[in-house]
CSV table of C-alpha atoms and ligand atoms in Angstrom, one decimal:
chain,number,residue,atom,x,y,z
B,1,MET,CA,-131.1,-5.4,-140.0
B,2,VAL,CA,-134.8,-6.5,-140.0
B,3,ARG,CA,-135.9,-7.5,-143.5
B,4,VAL,CA,-139.4,-8.7,-144.2
B,5,ARG,CA,-141.4,-9.4,-147.2
B,6,PHE,CA,-144.9,-9.5,-148.6
B,7,ALA,CA,-145.1,-12.2,-151.2
B,8,PRO,CA,-148.5,-12.2,-152.9
B,9,SER,CA,-149.6,-14.5,-155.6
B,10,PRO,CA,-151.0,-12.3,-158.3
B,11,THR,CA,-154.3,-14.1,-159.0
B,12,GLY,CA,-156.8,-11.2,-158.5
B,13,TYR,CA,-157.3,-8.0,-156.5
B,14,LEU,CA,-155.6,-7.6,-153.1
B,15,HIS,CA,-158.0,-8.9,-150.5
B,16,VAL,CA,-158.1,-7.8,-146.9
B,17,GLY,CA,-156.1,-10.8,-145.7
B,18,GLY,CA,-153.3,-9.9,-148.1
B,19,ALA,CA,-153.5,-6.3,-147.2
B,20,ARG,CA,-153.2,-7.1,-143.5
B,21,THR,CA,-150.1,-9.3,-144.2
B,22,ALA,CA,-148.6,-6.4,-146.2
B,23,LEU,CA,-149.4,-3.8,-143.6
B,24,TYR,CA,-148.0,-5.9,-140.7
B,25,ASN,CA,-144.8,-6.5,-142.5
B,26,TYR,CA,-144.5,-2.9,-143.5
B,27,LEU,CA,-145.1,-1.7,-140.0
B,28,PHE,CA,-142.8,-4.3,-138.5
B,29,ALA,CA,-140.0,-3.2,-140.9
B,30,LYS,CA,-140.6,0.5,-140.1
B,31,HIS,CA,-140.8,-0.1,-136.4
B,32,HIS,CA,-137.4,-1.8,-136.4
B,33,GLY,CA,-135.8,0.6,-138.9
B,34,GLY,CA,-135.7,-2.3,-141.4
B,35,GLN,CA,-136.6,-3.0,-144.9
B,36,PHE,CA,-139.8,-4.2,-146.5
B,37,ILE,CA,-139.7,-6.2,-149.7
B,38,LEU,CA,-142.4,-7.0,-152.2
B,39,ARG,CA,-141.9,-10.3,-153.9
B,40,VAL,CA,-144.3,-11.5,-156.6
B,41,GLU,CA,-145.0,-15.3,-156.3
B,42,ASP,CA,-146.2,-15.9,-159.9
B,43,THR,CA,-145.0,-19.4,-160.5
B,44,ASP,CA,-148.5,-20.7,-160.9
B,45,LEU,CA,-148.7,-19.8,-164.6
B,46,GLU,CA,-152.3,-20.7,-165.0
B,47,ARG,CA,-153.6,-18.4,-162.3
B,48,SER,CA,-151.0,-15.6,-162.1
B,49,THR,CA,-151.4,-12.6,-164.5
B,50,ASP,CA,-149.6,-9.4,-165.1
B,51,GLU,CA,-152.8,-7.6,-164.7
B,52,SER,CA,-153.3,-9.0,-161.2
B,53,MET,CA,-149.8,-8.0,-160.3
B,54,ARG,CA,-150.5,-4.4,-161.5
B,55,MET,CA,-153.8,-4.3,-159.6
B,56,GLN,CA,-152.2,-5.5,-156.4
B,57,ILE,CA,-149.4,-2.9,-156.8
B,58,GLU,CA,-152.1,-0.2,-157.3
B,59,ASP,CA,-154.0,-1.4,-154.2
B,60,LEU,CA,-150.8,-1.3,-152.0
B,61,LYS,CA,-150.1,2.2,-153.3
B,62,TRP,CA,-153.6,3.2,-152.5
B,63,LEU,CA,-153.2,1.9,-149.0
B,64,GLY,CA,-150.0,3.9,-148.7
B,65,ILE,CA,-147.9,0.7,-148.0
B,66,ASN,CA,-144.6,1.4,-149.7
B,67,TRP,CA,-141.8,-1.1,-150.3
B,68,ASP,CA,-138.1,-0.6,-150.3
B,69,GLU,CA,-137.3,-3.4,-152.8
B,70,GLY,CA,-139.4,-5.2,-155.4
B,71,PRO,CA,-141.1,-4.3,-158.6
B,72,HIS,CA,-140.9,-0.5,-159.1
B,73,PRO,CA,-144.3,1.0,-158.2
B,74,GLU,CA,-144.6,2.6,-161.6
B,75,THR,CA,-142.5,0.8,-164.1
B,76,HIS,CA,-142.5,-2.6,-162.3
B,77,ALA,CA,-138.8,-3.0,-163.2
B,78,ASP,CA,-136.7,-4.6,-160.4
B,79,MET,CA,-135.8,-2.2,-157.7
B,80,GLY,CA,-133.1,-3.4,-155.2
B,81,PRO,CA,-130.0,-5.6,-155.0
B,82,TYR,CA,-131.7,-9.0,-154.6
B,83,GLY,CA,-133.8,-9.3,-157.7
B,84,PRO,CA,-135.4,-10.5,-159.8
B,85,TYR,CA,-138.4,-10.0,-157.5
B,86,ARG,CA,-140.8,-12.0,-159.6
B,87,GLN,CA,-140.5,-15.8,-159.1
B,88,SER,CA,-141.3,-16.5,-162.7
B,89,ARG,CA,-137.9,-14.8,-163.5
B,90,ARG,CA,-135.9,-16.8,-161.0
B,91,LYS,CA,-136.3,-20.3,-162.5
B,92,GLU,CA,-132.6,-20.8,-163.1
B,93,ILE,CA,-131.8,-19.9,-159.5
B,94,TYR,CA,-134.3,-22.5,-158.2
B,95,MET,CA,-132.9,-25.1,-160.6
B,96,GLN,CA,-129.3,-24.5,-159.4
B,97,TYR,CA,-130.3,-24.9,-155.8
B,98,ALA,CA,-132.4,-28.0,-156.5
B,99,GLU,CA,-129.3,-29.5,-158.3
B,100,ARG,CA,-127.3,-28.7,-155.2
B,101,LEU,CA,-129.7,-30.8,-153.1
B,102,VAL,CA,-129.4,-33.6,-155.6
B,103,GLU,CA,-125.6,-33.5,-155.5
B,104,SER,CA,-125.6,-33.6,-151.7
B,105,GLY,CA,-128.0,-36.6,-151.7
B,106,ARG,CA,-130.8,-34.6,-150.0
B,107,ALA,CA,-133.0,-34.8,-153.1
B,108,TYR,CA,-133.4,-37.1,-156.0
B,109,PHE,CA,-134.7,-37.2,-159.5
B,110,ASP,CA,-138.0,-39.0,-159.5
B,111,PHE,CA,-139.1,-40.6,-162.8
B,112,ARG,CA,-142.3,-42.0,-161.5
B,113,GLY,CA,-145.3,-40.7,-163.3
B,114,ASP,CA,-148.7,-39.6,-161.8
B,115,ALA,CA,-150.3,-43.0,-162.3
B,116,GLU,CA,-147.6,-44.8,-160.5
B,117,LEU,CA,-147.5,-42.3,-157.6
B,118,GLU,CA,-151.3,-42.5,-157.3
B,119,ALA,CA,-151.1,-46.3,-157.1
B,120,ILE,CA,-148.5,-46.1,-154.3
B,121,LYS,CA,-150.7,-43.7,-152.4
B,122,GLU,CA,-153.7,-46.0,-152.8
B,123,ARG,CA,-151.7,-49.0,-151.6
B,124,LEU,CA,-150.5,-47.1,-148.5
B,125,MET,CA,-154.0,-46.0,-147.6
B,126,LYS,CA,-155.2,-49.6,-147.9
B,127,GLU,CA,-152.5,-50.6,-145.5
B,128,GLY,CA,-153.8,-47.9,-143.2
B,129,LYS,CA,-150.7,-45.7,-143.6
B,130,PRO,CA,-150.6,-42.0,-144.5
B,131,PRO,CA,-150.3,-41.6,-148.3
B,132,GLN,CA,-146.8,-40.3,-148.2
B,133,ILE,CA,-144.4,-40.8,-151.0
B,134,GLU,CA,-141.0,-42.2,-150.2
B,135,ALA,CA,-137.9,-42.7,-152.3
B,136,PRO,CA,-138.1,-45.7,-154.7
B,137,ALA,CA,-136.0,-48.7,-153.8
B,138,GLU,CA,-133.4,-47.6,-156.3
B,139,ILE,CA,-132.7,-44.0,-156.9
B,140,VAL,CA,-131.5,-43.1,-160.3
B,141,PRO,CA,-127.9,-41.7,-159.9
B,142,PRO,CA,-127.8,-38.0,-160.9
B,143,ALA,CA,-125.6,-38.4,-163.9
B,144,GLU,CA,-127.8,-41.1,-165.4
B,145,ALA,CA,-130.9,-39.1,-164.5
B,146,ARG,CA,-129.6,-36.0,-166.3
B,147,ALA,CA,-128.8,-38.1,-169.4
B,148,ARG,CA,-132.3,-39.6,-169.4
B,149,ILE,CA,-133.8,-36.1,-169.1
B,150,ALA,CA,-131.6,-34.8,-171.9
B,151,ARG,CA,-133.1,-37.6,-174.1
B,152,GLY,CA,-136.6,-36.2,-173.3
B,153,GLU,CA,-137.8,-38.1,-170.2
B,154,GLN,CA,-139.4,-36.1,-167.4
B,155,ALA,CA,-138.5,-36.3,-163.7
B,156,ALA,CA,-139.4,-34.3,-160.7
B,157,ILE,CA,-136.8,-33.3,-158.1
B,158,ARG,CA,-138.0,-34.6,-154.7
B,159,TYR,CA,-136.6,-33.7,-151.3
B,160,ARG,CA,-135.8,-36.8,-149.3
B,161,VAL,CA,-137.0,-36.8,-145.7
B,162,THR,CA,-134.6,-39.0,-143.8
B,163,GLU,CA,-134.5,-37.9,-140.2
B,164,LYS,CA,-137.3,-38.9,-137.8
B,165,ARG,CA,-137.7,-36.2,-135.3
B,166,ASP,CA,-139.7,-33.2,-134.2
B,167,TYR,CA,-139.1,-29.8,-135.8
B,168,VAL,CA,-139.8,-27.1,-133.2
B,169,LEU,CA,-141.0,-23.7,-134.4
B,170,ASN,CA,-141.1,-20.7,-132.0
B,171,ASP,CA,-143.8,-18.8,-133.7
B,172,LEU,CA,-144.0,-15.1,-132.9
B,173,VAL,CA,-147.8,-15.4,-132.8
B,174,ARG,CA,-148.5,-18.9,-131.9
B,175,GLY,CA,-145.7,-19.7,-129.5
B,176,GLU,CA,-144.1,-23.2,-129.7
B,177,VAL,CA,-145.4,-25.4,-132.5
B,178,ARG,CA,-144.1,-28.9,-132.9
B,179,PHE,CA,-144.1,-30.7,-136.2
B,180,PRO,CA,-143.2,-34.4,-136.2
B,181,SER,CA,-141.1,-35.0,-139.4
B,182,ASP,CA,-143.4,-37.9,-140.4
B,183,MET,CA,-146.2,-35.4,-141.1
B,184,VAL,CA,-144.7,-35.2,-144.6
B,185,GLY,CA,-143.3,-37.7,-147.1
B,186,ASP,CA,-140.6,-36.9,-149.6
B,187,PHE,CA,-141.9,-33.7,-151.2
B,188,VAL,CA,-141.5,-32.2,-154.7
B,189,CYS,CA,-139.2,-29.2,-155.1
B,190,ILE,CA,-139.3,-29.0,-158.9
B,191,ARG,CA,-142.2,-30.6,-160.8
B,192,SER,CA,-141.5,-32.9,-163.7
B,193,ASN,CA,-142.5,-30.0,-166.1
B,194,GLY,CA,-139.7,-28.0,-164.6
B,195,MET,CA,-141.9,-25.7,-162.5
B,196,PRO,CA,-140.6,-25.1,-159.0
B,197,VAL,CA,-143.1,-25.4,-156.2
B,198,TYR,CA,-144.1,-22.8,-153.6
B,199,ASN,CA,-142.3,-24.2,-150.6
B,200,PHE,CA,-139.0,-24.5,-152.4
B,201,CYS,CA,-139.1,-21.1,-154.1
B,202,CYS,CA,-140.1,-19.5,-150.9
B,203,VAL,CA,-137.1,-20.8,-148.9
B,204,ILE,CA,-134.6,-20.0,-151.6
B,205,ASP,CA,-136.0,-16.5,-152.0
B,206,ASP,CA,-136.3,-15.8,-148.3
B,207,ALA,CA,-132.7,-16.9,-147.8
B,208,LEU,CA,-131.2,-15.1,-150.8
B,209,MET,CA,-133.2,-12.0,-150.1
B,210,LYS,CA,-131.9,-12.1,-146.5
B,211,ILE,CA,-135.3,-12.1,-145.0
B,212,THR,CA,-135.1,-12.1,-141.2
B,213,HIS,CA,-138.8,-12.4,-140.2
B,214,VAL,CA,-141.7,-14.0,-142.1
B,215,LEU,CA,-145.1,-12.7,-141.1
B,216,ARG,CA,-147.8,-14.5,-143.1
B,217,ALA,CA,-151.2,-16.0,-142.9
B,218,GLU,CA,-152.0,-18.9,-140.7
B,219,GLU,CA,-152.8,-21.1,-143.6
B,220,HIS,CA,-149.1,-21.4,-144.3
B,221,LEU,CA,-148.3,-22.7,-140.9
B,222,SER,CA,-148.3,-26.3,-142.1
B,223,ASN,CA,-145.9,-25.4,-144.9
B,224,THR,CA,-143.3,-24.3,-142.4
B,225,LEU,CA,-142.2,-27.9,-141.7
B,226,ARG,CA,-141.1,-28.5,-145.3
B,227,GLN,CA,-139.5,-25.1,-145.3
B,228,MET,CA,-137.6,-25.7,-142.1
B,229,MET,CA,-136.3,-29.0,-143.6
B,230,LEU,CA,-135.1,-27.1,-146.6
B,231,TYR,CA,-133.4,-24.3,-144.6
B,232,GLU,CA,-131.5,-27.0,-142.7
B,233,ALA,CA,-130.6,-28.9,-145.9
B,234,PHE,CA,-129.1,-25.7,-147.3
B,235,ASP,CA,-127.6,-24.6,-144.0
B,236,PHE,CA,-129.4,-21.3,-144.4
B,237,PRO,CA,-130.2,-19.3,-141.3
B,238,ILE,CA,-133.9,-19.9,-140.4
B,239,PRO,CA,-135.9,-16.6,-140.2
B,240,LYS,CA,-138.3,-16.0,-137.4
B,241,PHE,CA,-141.9,-16.9,-138.3
B,242,GLY,CA,-145.2,-15.4,-137.2
B,243,HIS,CA,-148.4,-16.9,-138.5
B,244,LEU,CA,-151.2,-14.4,-138.4
B,245,SER,CA,-154.7,-15.4,-137.2
B,246,PHE,CA,-157.4,-16.1,-139.7
B,247,ILE,CA,-159.9,-13.4,-140.6
B,248,LEU,CA,-163.5,-14.5,-140.3
B,249,GLY,CA,-166.7,-13.0,-141.4
B,250,PRO,CA,-169.4,-12.0,-138.9
B,251,ASP,CA,-170.8,-15.6,-139.2
B,252,LYS,CA,-167.4,-16.9,-138.0
B,253,GLN,CA,-166.7,-18.6,-141.3
B,254,LYS,CA,-163.5,-17.8,-143.2
B,255,LEU,CA,-163.9,-14.4,-144.8
B,256,SER,CA,-164.8,-14.9,-148.5
B,257,LYS,CA,-166.6,-13.2,-151.3
B,258,ARG,CA,-169.8,-14.5,-149.8
B,259,HIS,CA,-169.5,-11.9,-147.1
B,260,GLY,CA,-169.6,-9.0,-149.6
B,261,ALA,CA,-166.7,-6.7,-150.2
B,262,THR,CA,-163.4,-8.4,-149.4
B,263,SER,CA,-160.9,-6.8,-151.7
B,264,CYS,CA,-159.3,-3.4,-151.3
B,265,HIS,CA,-160.6,-2.5,-154.7
B,266,ASP,CA,-164.2,-3.2,-153.6
B,267,PHE,CA,-163.7,-1.0,-150.5
B,268,ASN,CA,-162.2,1.8,-152.6
B,269,LEU,CA,-165.2,1.8,-154.9
B,270,LYS,CA,-167.5,1.7,-151.9
B,271,GLY,CA,-166.0,5.0,-150.8
B,272,TYR,CA,-163.8,3.9,-147.9
B,273,LEU,CA,-160.7,5.9,-147.2
B,274,PRO,CA,-157.5,4.0,-147.3
B,275,GLU,CA,-156.4,5.4,-144.0
B,276,ALA,CA,-159.6,4.0,-142.4
B,277,LEU,CA,-159.2,0.6,-144.0
B,278,ASN,CA,-155.6,0.4,-142.9
B,279,ASN,CA,-156.5,1.3,-139.4
B,280,PHE,CA,-159.3,-1.2,-139.4
B,281,ILE,CA,-157.1,-4.0,-140.8
B,282,LEU,CA,-154.4,-3.1,-138.3
B,283,LEU,CA,-156.8,-4.1,-135.5
B,284,SER,CA,-157.7,-7.4,-137.2
B,285,GLY,CA,-155.1,-9.5,-135.3
B,286,TRP,CA,-153.2,-6.9,-133.4
B,287,SER,CA,-154.1,-4.4,-130.7
B,288,SER,CA,-152.4,-1.4,-129.3
B,289,PRO,CA,-150.9,-1.6,-125.7
B,290,ASP,CA,-153.3,1.0,-124.3
B,291,GLY,CA,-156.3,-0.3,-126.3
B,292,ARG,CA,-156.6,2.9,-128.4
B,293,GLU,CA,-158.2,2.1,-131.8
B,294,ILE,CA,-157.7,5.2,-134.0
B,295,LEU,CA,-153.9,5.4,-134.6
B,296,SER,CA,-152.0,7.6,-137.0
B,297,ARG,CA,-149.4,5.9,-139.2
B,298,GLU,CA,-146.6,7.3,-137.1
B,299,GLU,CA,-148.3,5.9,-133.9
B,300,GLN,CA,-148.8,2.5,-135.7
B,301,ILE,CA,-145.1,2.3,-136.6
B,302,LYS,CA,-144.1,3.3,-133.1
B,303,LEU,CA,-146.3,0.8,-131.3
B,304,PHE,CA,-146.1,-2.1,-133.7
B,305,THR,CA,-144.4,-5.0,-132.0
B,306,HIS,CA,-145.1,-8.7,-132.3
B,307,GLU,CA,-146.1,-9.0,-128.6
B,308,ARG,CA,-149.4,-7.5,-129.4
B,309,PHE,CA,-150.4,-10.1,-132.1
B,310,ASN,CA,-153.6,-11.9,-131.2
B,311,PRO,CA,-153.5,-15.6,-132.1
B,312,ALA,CA,-157.4,-15.8,-131.9
B,313,PRO,CA,-159.2,-15.4,-135.2
B,314,ALA,CA,-160.1,-11.8,-136.1
B,315,VAL,CA,-163.7,-11.0,-137.1
B,316,PHE,CA,-164.2,-8.7,-140.0
B,317,ASP,CA,-167.1,-6.5,-139.0
B,318,GLU,CA,-168.0,-4.0,-141.7
B,319,THR,CA,-170.2,-2.0,-139.3
B,320,LYS,CA,-167.1,-1.2,-137.3
B,321,LEU,CA,-165.2,-0.3,-140.5
B,322,LEU,CA,-168.0,2.1,-141.4
B,323,TRP,CA,-167.8,3.8,-138.0
B,324,MET,CA,-164.0,4.1,-138.4
B,325,ASN,CA,-164.4,5.4,-141.9
B,326,SER,CA,-166.8,8.1,-140.7
B,327,MET,CA,-164.3,9.1,-138.0
B,328,TYR,CA,-161.5,9.5,-140.6
B,329,LEU,CA,-163.7,11.2,-143.0
B,330,ARG,CA,-164.7,13.9,-140.5
B,331,ALA,CA,-161.1,14.5,-139.5
B,332,LEU,CA,-160.0,15.2,-143.1
B,333,PRO,CA,-159.1,18.8,-143.9
B,334,HIS,CA,-161.9,20.0,-146.2
B,335,ASP,CA,-159.7,20.6,-149.2
B,336,GLU,CA,-158.6,17.0,-149.0
B,337,LEU,CA,-162.1,15.7,-148.4
B,338,TRP,CA,-163.4,17.6,-151.4
B,339,THR,CA,-160.6,16.1,-153.6
B,340,ARG,CA,-161.7,12.6,-152.5
B,341,ILE,CA,-165.4,13.3,-153.0
B,342,GLU,CA,-165.1,14.8,-156.4
B,343,PRO,CA,-164.7,11.5,-158.3
B,344,PHE,CA,-167.9,10.2,-156.7
B,345,LEU,CA,-169.8,13.3,-157.7
B,346,LYS,CA,-168.5,13.1,-161.2
B,347,GLU,CA,-169.4,9.4,-161.4
B,348,ALA,CA,-173.0,10.4,-160.3
B,349,LYS,CA,-172.9,13.2,-162.9
B,350,ILE,CA,-173.5,15.9,-160.2
B,351,GLU,CA,-172.3,19.3,-161.2
B,352,ILE,CA,-172.4,22.1,-158.7
B,353,PRO,CA,-171.1,25.4,-160.2
B,354,GLN,CA,-171.0,27.1,-156.7
B,355,SER,CA,-168.5,24.5,-155.5
B,356,LYS,CA,-165.7,26.4,-157.2
B,357,ASP,CA,-166.0,28.8,-154.4
B,358,PRO,CA,-163.8,27.6,-151.5
B,359,VAL,CA,-166.0,29.3,-148.9
B,360,TRP,CA,-169.1,27.6,-150.2
B,361,ARG,CA,-167.3,24.3,-150.3
B,362,ASP,CA,-166.1,24.6,-146.8
B,363,GLN,CA,-169.6,25.4,-145.6
B,364,ALA,CA,-171.1,22.5,-147.6
B,365,LEU,CA,-168.6,20.0,-146.3
B,366,GLY,CA,-169.1,21.2,-142.8
B,367,ALA,CA,-172.8,20.7,-143.2
B,368,PHE,CA,-172.7,17.4,-144.9
B,369,LYS,CA,-169.8,15.4,-143.6
B,370,THR,CA,-171.4,14.3,-140.4
B,371,SER,CA,-174.1,12.6,-142.5
B,372,MET,CA,-171.5,10.7,-144.5
B,373,GLN,CA,-170.1,7.4,-143.5
B,374,THR,CA,-168.3,6.8,-146.9
B,375,LEU,CA,-167.4,9.0,-149.8
B,376,ALA,CA,-170.2,7.2,-151.7
B,377,ASP,CA,-172.7,8.9,-149.5
B,378,ALA,CA,-171.7,12.3,-151.0
B,379,PRO,CA,-173.8,12.2,-154.2
B,380,LYS,CA,-177.1,11.9,-152.5
B,381,LEU,CA,-176.2,14.8,-150.1
B,382,PHE,CA,-174.7,17.1,-152.7
B,383,GLU,CA,-177.5,16.3,-155.2
B,384,THR,CA,-179.8,18.4,-153.1
B,385,VAL,CA,-177.7,21.6,-153.8
B,386,ALA,CA,-177.3,20.9,-157.5
B,387,ASP,CA,-179.8,23.2,-159.1
B,388,SER,CA,-179.8,21.4,-162.4
B,389,LEU,CA,-181.0,18.2,-160.7
B,390,PHE,CA,-183.9,19.8,-158.8
B,391,SER,CA,-187.3,18.2,-159.5
B,392,VAL,CA,-190.4,17.5,-157.6
B,393,LYS,CA,-190.1,13.9,-156.6
B,394,PRO,CA,-192.9,11.3,-156.6
B,395,GLU,CA,-192.7,11.2,-152.8
B,396,ALA,CA,-194.2,14.8,-152.8
B,397,VAL,CA,-197.5,13.7,-154.3
B,398,GLU,CA,-199.4,13.8,-150.9
B,399,VAL,CA,-198.1,17.2,-150.0
B,400,LYS,CA,-199.1,18.5,-153.4
B,401,GLY,CA,-202.6,17.4,-152.7
B,402,TRP,CA,-203.0,19.4,-149.5
B,403,ALA,CA,-205.3,22.4,-149.5
B,404,GLU,CA,-202.7,24.6,-147.8
B,405,THR,CA,-199.8,23.8,-150.0
B,406,LYS,CA,-200.4,26.3,-152.8
B,407,LYS,CA,-200.8,29.2,-150.4
B,408,VAL,CA,-197.6,28.2,-148.5
B,409,TRP,CA,-195.6,28.1,-151.7
B,410,GLU,CA,-196.9,31.4,-153.0
B,411,THR,CA,-196.1,33.1,-149.8
B,412,TRP,CA,-192.7,31.5,-149.6
B,413,LEU,CA,-192.0,32.8,-153.1
B,414,GLN,CA,-193.2,36.3,-152.3
B,415,LEU,CA,-191.1,36.5,-149.2
B,416,LEU,CA,-188.0,35.2,-151.0
B,417,GLU,CA,-188.5,37.7,-153.8
B,418,ALA,CA,-188.6,40.4,-151.1
B,419,HIS,CA,-185.5,39.1,-149.4
B,420,PRO,CA,-182.7,41.7,-149.6
B,421,SER,CA,-179.7,39.5,-150.4
B,422,GLU,CA,-178.7,36.4,-152.4
B,423,LYS,CA,-177.7,34.7,-149.2
B,424,VAL,CA,-180.3,33.2,-146.8
B,425,SER,CA,-178.7,32.5,-143.5
B,426,GLU,CA,-180.0,29.9,-141.0
B,427,ALA,CA,-181.5,32.6,-138.8
B,428,GLU,CA,-183.1,34.3,-141.8
B,429,PHE,CA,-184.6,31.1,-143.0
B,430,GLY,CA,-186.1,30.5,-139.5
B,431,ALA,CA,-187.6,34.0,-139.7
B,432,LEU,CA,-189.0,33.5,-143.2
B,433,GLN,CA,-190.6,30.2,-142.2
B,434,ASP,CA,-192.2,32.0,-139.2
B,435,LYS,CA,-193.6,34.6,-141.5
B,436,VAL,CA,-195.1,32.0,-143.8
B,437,LYS,CA,-196.7,30.4,-140.8
B,438,ASP,CA,-198.3,33.8,-139.7
B,439,LEU,CA,-199.3,34.8,-143.2
B,440,CYS,CA,-200.9,31.5,-144.1
B,441,GLY,CA,-202.2,30.5,-140.7
B,442,VAL,CA,-200.7,27.0,-141.0
B,443,LYS,CA,-198.3,25.2,-138.7
B,444,GLY,CA,-196.6,21.9,-138.1
B,445,LYS,CA,-196.7,19.3,-140.9
B,446,THR,CA,-198.7,21.5,-143.3
B,447,LEU,CA,-196.2,24.3,-143.0
B,448,PHE,CA,-192.9,22.4,-142.9
B,449,GLN,CA,-193.5,19.7,-145.5
B,450,PRO,CA,-194.6,22.0,-148.3
B,451,ILE,CA,-191.5,24.2,-147.6
B,452,ARG,CA,-189.3,21.1,-147.7
B,453,VAL,CA,-190.7,20.1,-151.0
B,454,ALA,CA,-190.2,23.7,-152.2
B,455,VAL,CA,-186.5,23.4,-151.3
B,456,ILE,CA,-185.5,19.8,-152.0
B,457,GLY,CA,-188.4,18.4,-154.0
B,458,GLN,CA,-189.5,15.9,-151.4
B,459,PRO,CA,-190.9,15.9,-147.9
B,460,GLN,CA,-187.9,14.0,-146.3
B,461,GLY,CA,-184.2,14.7,-146.3
B,462,THR,CA,-181.4,16.8,-145.0
B,463,GLU,CA,-182.4,19.5,-142.5
B,464,LEU,CA,-183.4,22.7,-144.2
B,465,LYS,CA,-181.6,25.0,-141.8
B,466,ILE,CA,-178.4,23.3,-143.0
B,467,LEU,CA,-179.3,23.2,-146.6
B,468,VAL,CA,-180.9,26.6,-147.2
B,469,PRO,CA,-177.7,28.6,-146.4
B,470,LEU,CA,-176.0,26.5,-149.1
B,471,LEU,CA,-178.5,27.6,-151.7
B,472,THR,CA,-179.0,31.1,-153.2
B,473,LYS,CA,-182.1,33.2,-153.1
B,474,THR,CA,-182.4,32.7,-156.9
B,475,SER,CA,-182.1,29.0,-156.6
B,476,LEU,CA,-184.8,28.9,-153.9
B,477,ILE,CA,-187.1,31.0,-156.1
B,478,ASN,CA,-186.6,28.8,-159.1
B,479,ARG,CA,-187.2,25.7,-157.1
B,480,VAL,CA,-190.5,26.9,-155.6
B,481,LYS,CA,-191.6,28.2,-159.1
B,482,THR,CA,-191.0,24.7,-160.4
B,483,CYS,CA,-193.2,23.3,-157.7
B,484,LEU,CA,-196.0,25.8,-158.4
B,485,LYS,CA,-196.0,24.8,-162.0
B,486,GLU,CA,-196.8,21.3,-161.0
B,487,LEU,CA,-200.1,22.3,-159.3
G,1,LIG,N1,-147.6,-16.5,-152.1
G,1,LIG,C1,-148.1,-16.9,-150.9
G,1,LIG,C2,-149.5,-16.4,-150.7
G,1,LIG,O1,-149.9,-15.5,-151.4
G,1,LIG,C3,-147.2,-16.3,-149.8
G,1,LIG,C4,-146.8,-17.3,-148.8
G,1,LIG,C5,-145.7,-16.8,-147.8
G,1,LIG,O2,-145.8,-15.6,-147.4
G,1,LIG,O3,-144.8,-17.6,-147.6
G,1,LIG,O4,-150.2,-16.9,-149.8
């Protein structure tokens, strides 16, 4: 049974790199009929917060990435047989395993303080050697060490690197990677303040949680050597590793806040659809066998195999994400699209009484959606049909000053008043406009721009033949009357 995990450190919102790791693990699990575990790596007490954990859980839910085990999505209580799923609650487990290493002689209590260790490193560097800590000439025997600790002394537990050889990793993304064991010195498993370190917790948890495959960011590649040493020391089966390529900004630098939005939360606020962000992230380090780019979740699951991972860095191109978002947005059923748009209209304080009518809504969405790249584009489009927000905009000043404008507006008003129904179809609007042209003897700019101002309060904007059918005769009459009052 394939078991994979996403192991975020809760130190802020979920960023796109984390979301990609989560998505790939999720898809990999689903493809293989396996399980996907969420594990919270919150041992860094200074940086990890409950609030960040909650935010990351909300982001994963928003993306539709569901986990089989881990904190419950709502209550955050442990869900699954291998808990606790928060490292901060597993400290005794780590301690037990560290003690085992000490017992077997693979690790030792190290009473040397920071100053002493620094002095050792400095000396090594002066000698032209790598600043790697080795065991002291005399290791304190475990029983004596425990007694000293009981009396209040502090000691780290350090893994002892004894063998000199290459560790060979067959990475699912990178192929064969060789790590000479002397890349690392004896490394800390448990700090002298009792806090376990990432590399240690990670191995214990992955082993106890029966993780079979570890797909994670490339920045962890160098950690894998220490982790492989620990797997061997415990005689744990080593999972298969896949280190996913870096995600770079358009300037080929590592993606960071400098590049603008990088967290799922940012993209949510900017009006991106989670389906689109998912699909976009999917292609940041993986490609489909036939090169197709827009893939449903079912297709993603079906096609997601490790052979398609791309070891080259992925470039995060928001223009492409925008394009993908507009594709997803257009494909949404109108009811669903409206549900997603509503919060953006509310936020912008746009009230449209006629939107309660499903027929009107359908027509409006049909008219506007091709002009939308994100949900955040909705307010400026829907604003034009909100009667309460109609006003003559400063951009109309030139048009107001034209000699022909008054006549055009008066004629437009008369024709509207004579119009037999509340609805003005696209064809009827065309005919009305022609009549204004004939009656006033104006054409081109001096005809069209005053009419635009009479309808939307400004000379530029959405095409009137799309807009007018969304408004009522009464609304159009009120609008042109407002304009006339301004003269
Ligand atoms: N907590 C680590 C991170 O957020 C996870 C490392 C791993 O997946 O092994 O980067």
